[in-house]
DNA sequence: ATGTCGTCAGTTTGACGA
């Protein structure tokens, strides 16, 4: 089966591209981030016609996440339990698969703006809360996938300019330590289970011809629990949609499980 | 190189977030 993540930077603008991509890439489930719309405006009908169930957690203007799935989504959780947050950043759900239930946790991690800002402090608090919750979630769900826009470039090779951007947002030691802490829960970065092309990125700034010059970051990730690690067959970034007219600044990442 | 998008308030432009 195939699972994917894609920050689409406004579902209102990008719905046609999402439908086109799903037609060409009929994945079993897709986690979306940055919907930028309220649930009343979520396109349940268009997605149903495309063959997908959906669970949404939106808000006005900013943030917003959703899970699309070929099969029904159960036990849906919105945001991190016992962590007060007025921003819609997390949606989790359980999918039925031939090998049993699979827990999908789809997150739009905090951007954090810059070290030393209040937004960065919020990012740190959010990351701590996510870690605490996932520790519990992993005890209940052996087969768990954590995916989304992490807003962290885990290693220098995940950045087009690790020297020039050292200690800036997405690159700080603190953010990378939080990423490592997630791995220490038993999660594995599926992308790095395989040989990958050098300079593989999932996000490119709209400005300064970022994509054309491949000045990007790998900040969209798919992490799998120990029980799933041996089932991972492939993990790839699909750069094609970034070439579309009016693209999202992020590309989808696709995981194949056997 | 304060570079480009998307959204909103509220009027055709600026503020904010990324």
XYZ file of C-alpha atoms (C1' of nucleotides) in Angstrom:
276
model
C 0.000 0.000 0.000
C 1.014 3.628 -0.515
C 0.816 6.549 1.900
C 1.734 10.119 1.079
C 2.106 13.591 2.570
C 1.732 16.937 0.827
C 1.672 20.503 2.089
C -0.594 22.065 -0.526
C -0.559 25.697 0.740
C -4.291 26.384 0.354
C -6.655 23.595 -0.606
C -9.011 26.145 -2.184
C -6.320 27.011 -4.727
C -4.776 23.555 -5.069
C -7.792 21.188 -5.083
C -7.578 20.647 -8.873
C -3.902 19.747 -8.535
C -4.640 17.387 -5.645
C -7.330 15.640 -7.713
C -5.000 15.417 -10.733
C -2.201 14.036 -8.577
C -4.468 11.432 -6.959
C -5.716 10.340 -10.385
C -2.115 9.766 -11.484
C -0.994 8.467 -8.064
C -3.901 6.544 -6.538
C -2.349 6.252 -3.072
C -4.280 4.556 -0.283
C -4.021 7.577 1.994
C -2.769 11.155 1.787
C -2.029 13.596 4.594
C -2.554 17.234 3.612
C -1.223 20.294 5.415
C -1.900 24.024 5.187
C -5.498 23.696 4.047
C -6.101 27.349 4.962
C -9.845 26.831 5.100
C -12.554 26.068 7.635
C -14.188 22.627 7.685
C -17.419 24.086 6.265
C -15.493 24.781 3.056
C -13.661 21.445 2.923
C -14.364 19.730 -0.440
C -15.713 16.435 0.947
C -17.914 15.860 -2.120
C -15.206 16.309 -4.770
C -12.902 13.981 -2.828
C -15.659 11.413 -2.359
C -16.189 11.405 -6.116
C -12.466 10.758 -6.482
C -12.864 7.751 -4.203
C -11.586 9.132 -0.908
C -12.976 9.350 2.584
C -11.752 12.418 4.407
C -11.248 13.661 7.943
C -10.517 17.375 8.199
C -9.337 19.770 10.862
C -9.202 23.255 9.432
C -9.294 26.840 10.552
C -9.640 30.215 8.912
C -6.682 31.599 6.908
C -3.867 29.514 8.408
C -2.780 25.940 9.132
C -5.317 23.115 8.757
C -4.721 19.393 8.160
C -6.661 16.498 6.663
C -6.416 12.780 6.027
C -7.742 11.308 2.780
C -8.180 7.545 2.608
C -9.577 4.910 0.260
C -11.001 3.157 3.320
C -12.897 4.676 6.268
C -10.946 6.617 8.874
C -11.755 5.775 12.495
C -10.770 6.995 15.964
C -9.977 10.473 14.667
C -8.064 12.760 17.024
C -7.647 16.491 16.379
C -4.606 18.267 17.816
C -2.468 16.890 20.640
C -4.621 15.638 23.515
C -4.086 17.530 26.769
C -2.189 20.264 24.926
C -4.163 23.459 24.453
C -3.580 24.934 21.012
C -5.676 27.368 18.996
C -3.908 26.343 15.775
C -5.101 23.304 13.784
C -1.932 21.294 13.226
C -2.587 17.612 13.952
C -5.082 15.028 12.768
C -4.700 11.334 13.515
C -6.818 8.430 12.394
C -6.828 4.654 12.062
C -7.020 2.910 8.703
C -8.062 -0.698 8.165
C -5.481 -2.630 6.159
C -5.125 -6.321 5.227
C -2.398 -6.536 7.900
C -4.528 -4.921 10.571
C -5.074 -1.388 11.767
C -2.584 1.316 10.840
C -2.404 4.532 12.843
C -1.731 7.605 10.709
C -0.593 10.806 12.453
C -0.578 13.776 10.093
C 1.052 16.980 11.338
C 1.781 20.495 10.211
C 4.686 21.271 12.547
C 5.173 24.839 13.733
C 7.395 26.933 11.438
C 9.001 28.906 14.242
C 10.126 31.954 12.248
C 13.559 32.424 13.870
C 15.429 31.335 17.009
C 14.791 33.677 19.912
C 11.276 34.655 18.836
C 8.030 33.810 20.610
C 7.092 31.681 17.591
C 10.257 29.631 18.060
C 9.432 29.136 21.740
C 5.957 27.956 20.680
C 7.601 25.522 18.260
C 9.694 24.063 21.088
C 6.662 23.671 23.382
C 4.673 22.083 20.558
C 7.484 19.625 19.762
C 7.717 18.605 23.428
C 3.962 18.019 23.587
C 4.031 15.991 20.362
C 6.850 13.800 21.715
C 4.991 13.140 24.988
C 1.804 12.214 23.169
C 3.486 9.986 20.562
C 5.188 8.050 23.353
C 1.708 7.076 24.568
C 0.301 6.653 21.060
C 3.056 4.167 20.163
C 2.174 2.002 23.167
C -1.370 1.648 21.822
C -0.614 1.485 18.102
C 2.256 -0.782 17.067
C 1.771 0.061 13.392
C 2.097 3.843 13.317
C 3.135 6.322 10.620
C 4.013 9.921 11.500
C 4.009 12.120 8.424
C 3.689 15.740 7.417
C 5.494 19.021 7.078
C 7.992 18.840 9.957
C 9.567 22.237 9.263
C 12.913 20.671 10.239
C 15.819 19.776 7.953
C 17.203 16.896 10.028
C 20.764 16.879 8.656
C 23.070 19.125 6.663
C 22.460 17.027 3.550
C 18.778 17.996 3.803
C 19.596 21.649 3.008
C 20.869 23.382 -0.129
C 23.096 25.631 2.005
C 23.842 24.114 5.414
C 26.786 26.460 6.003
C 25.087 29.711 5.045
C 21.889 28.702 6.840
C 23.589 27.244 9.935
C 21.542 27.919 13.092
C 18.717 29.547 11.122
C 15.129 28.233 11.198
C 14.764 24.575 10.111
C 18.502 24.092 10.813
C 18.960 24.815 14.523
C 20.467 22.296 16.933
C 17.298 22.475 19.064
C 15.006 21.565 16.172
C 17.295 18.739 15.083
C 17.427 17.399 18.631
C 13.642 17.253 18.663
C 13.709 15.323 15.378
C 16.227 12.885 16.872
C 14.017 12.509 19.949
C 11.209 11.332 17.672
C 13.554 8.740 16.158
C 14.479 7.614 19.675
C 10.832 6.678 20.204
C 11.497 3.898 17.695
C 10.484 5.810 14.590
C 12.535 5.594 11.382
C 12.910 8.200 8.635
C 11.700 6.033 5.738
C 13.389 8.229 3.113
C 16.823 7.400 4.532
C 16.255 3.653 4.425
C 17.235 3.913 0.762
C 19.949 5.355 -1.421
C 18.583 8.683 -2.606
C 19.711 11.231 -5.171
C 21.986 13.910 -3.723
C 20.302 17.243 -3.080
C 16.870 15.682 -2.560
C 14.465 18.303 -1.222
C 10.721 18.549 -0.618
C 10.300 22.339 -0.361
C 11.626 25.230 -2.451
C 11.038 28.923 -1.770
C 8.814 30.645 -4.318
C 11.318 33.493 -4.348
C 14.600 33.789 -6.198
C 13.932 30.871 -8.574
C 14.348 28.456 -5.676
C 13.027 25.417 -7.525
C 14.765 26.158 -10.824
C 18.081 26.392 -8.952
C 17.171 23.452 -6.672
C 17.690 25.627 -3.611
C 15.472 23.602 -1.327
C 15.104 21.840 1.987
C 13.923 18.345 2.907
C 11.397 19.197 5.603
C 8.496 16.886 4.679
C 8.966 13.478 6.231
C 7.441 10.043 6.742
C 8.464 8.201 9.909
C 7.455 4.595 10.554
C 7.275 2.607 13.784
C 9.423 -0.480 14.407
C 6.621 -2.864 13.454
C 6.403 -1.225 10.007
C 10.076 -0.673 9.324
C 10.581 -4.069 7.681
C 7.578 -3.479 5.440
C 8.922 -0.327 3.810
C 9.576 -0.964 0.106
C 10.177 2.590 -1.116
C 10.046 6.236 -0.119
C 10.314 8.947 -2.738
C 9.781 12.651 -3.260
C 7.617 13.423 -6.297
C 9.009 16.657 -7.741
C 6.618 16.722 -10.713
C 3.800 18.761 -9.087
C 6.312 21.464 -8.158
C 6.622 22.109 -11.908
C 2.880 22.786 -12.276
C 1.601 26.263 -13.000
C 0.629 27.813 -9.637
C 2.352 25.060 -7.663
C 2.491 24.510 -3.936
C 5.968 25.316 -2.630
C 6.101 21.708 -1.318
C 6.296 18.413 -3.225
C 4.522 15.208 -2.137
C 6.466 12.432 -0.407
C 5.269 8.870 -1.030
C 5.825 5.757 1.095
C 5.300 2.236 -0.259
C 4.629 -0.569 2.221
C 4.667 -4.236 1.280
C 17.975 41.015 -4.017
C 12.243 43.048 1.755
C 13.096 38.529 -3.849
C 6.776 35.180 -3.961
C 2.664 33.347 -2.729
C -2.062 32.997 -0.161
C -5.415 35.198 2.847
C -7.944 38.894 4.904
C -9.765 43.488 5.751
C -11.898 46.428 3.160
C -11.477 48.862 -0.847
C -7.305 48.194 -5.343
C -3.265 48.120 -1.253
C -1.030 46.751 3.027
C -0.356 43.413 6.781
C 0.759 38.868 8.146
C 2.622 34.196 7.784
C 5.485 31.097 5.428
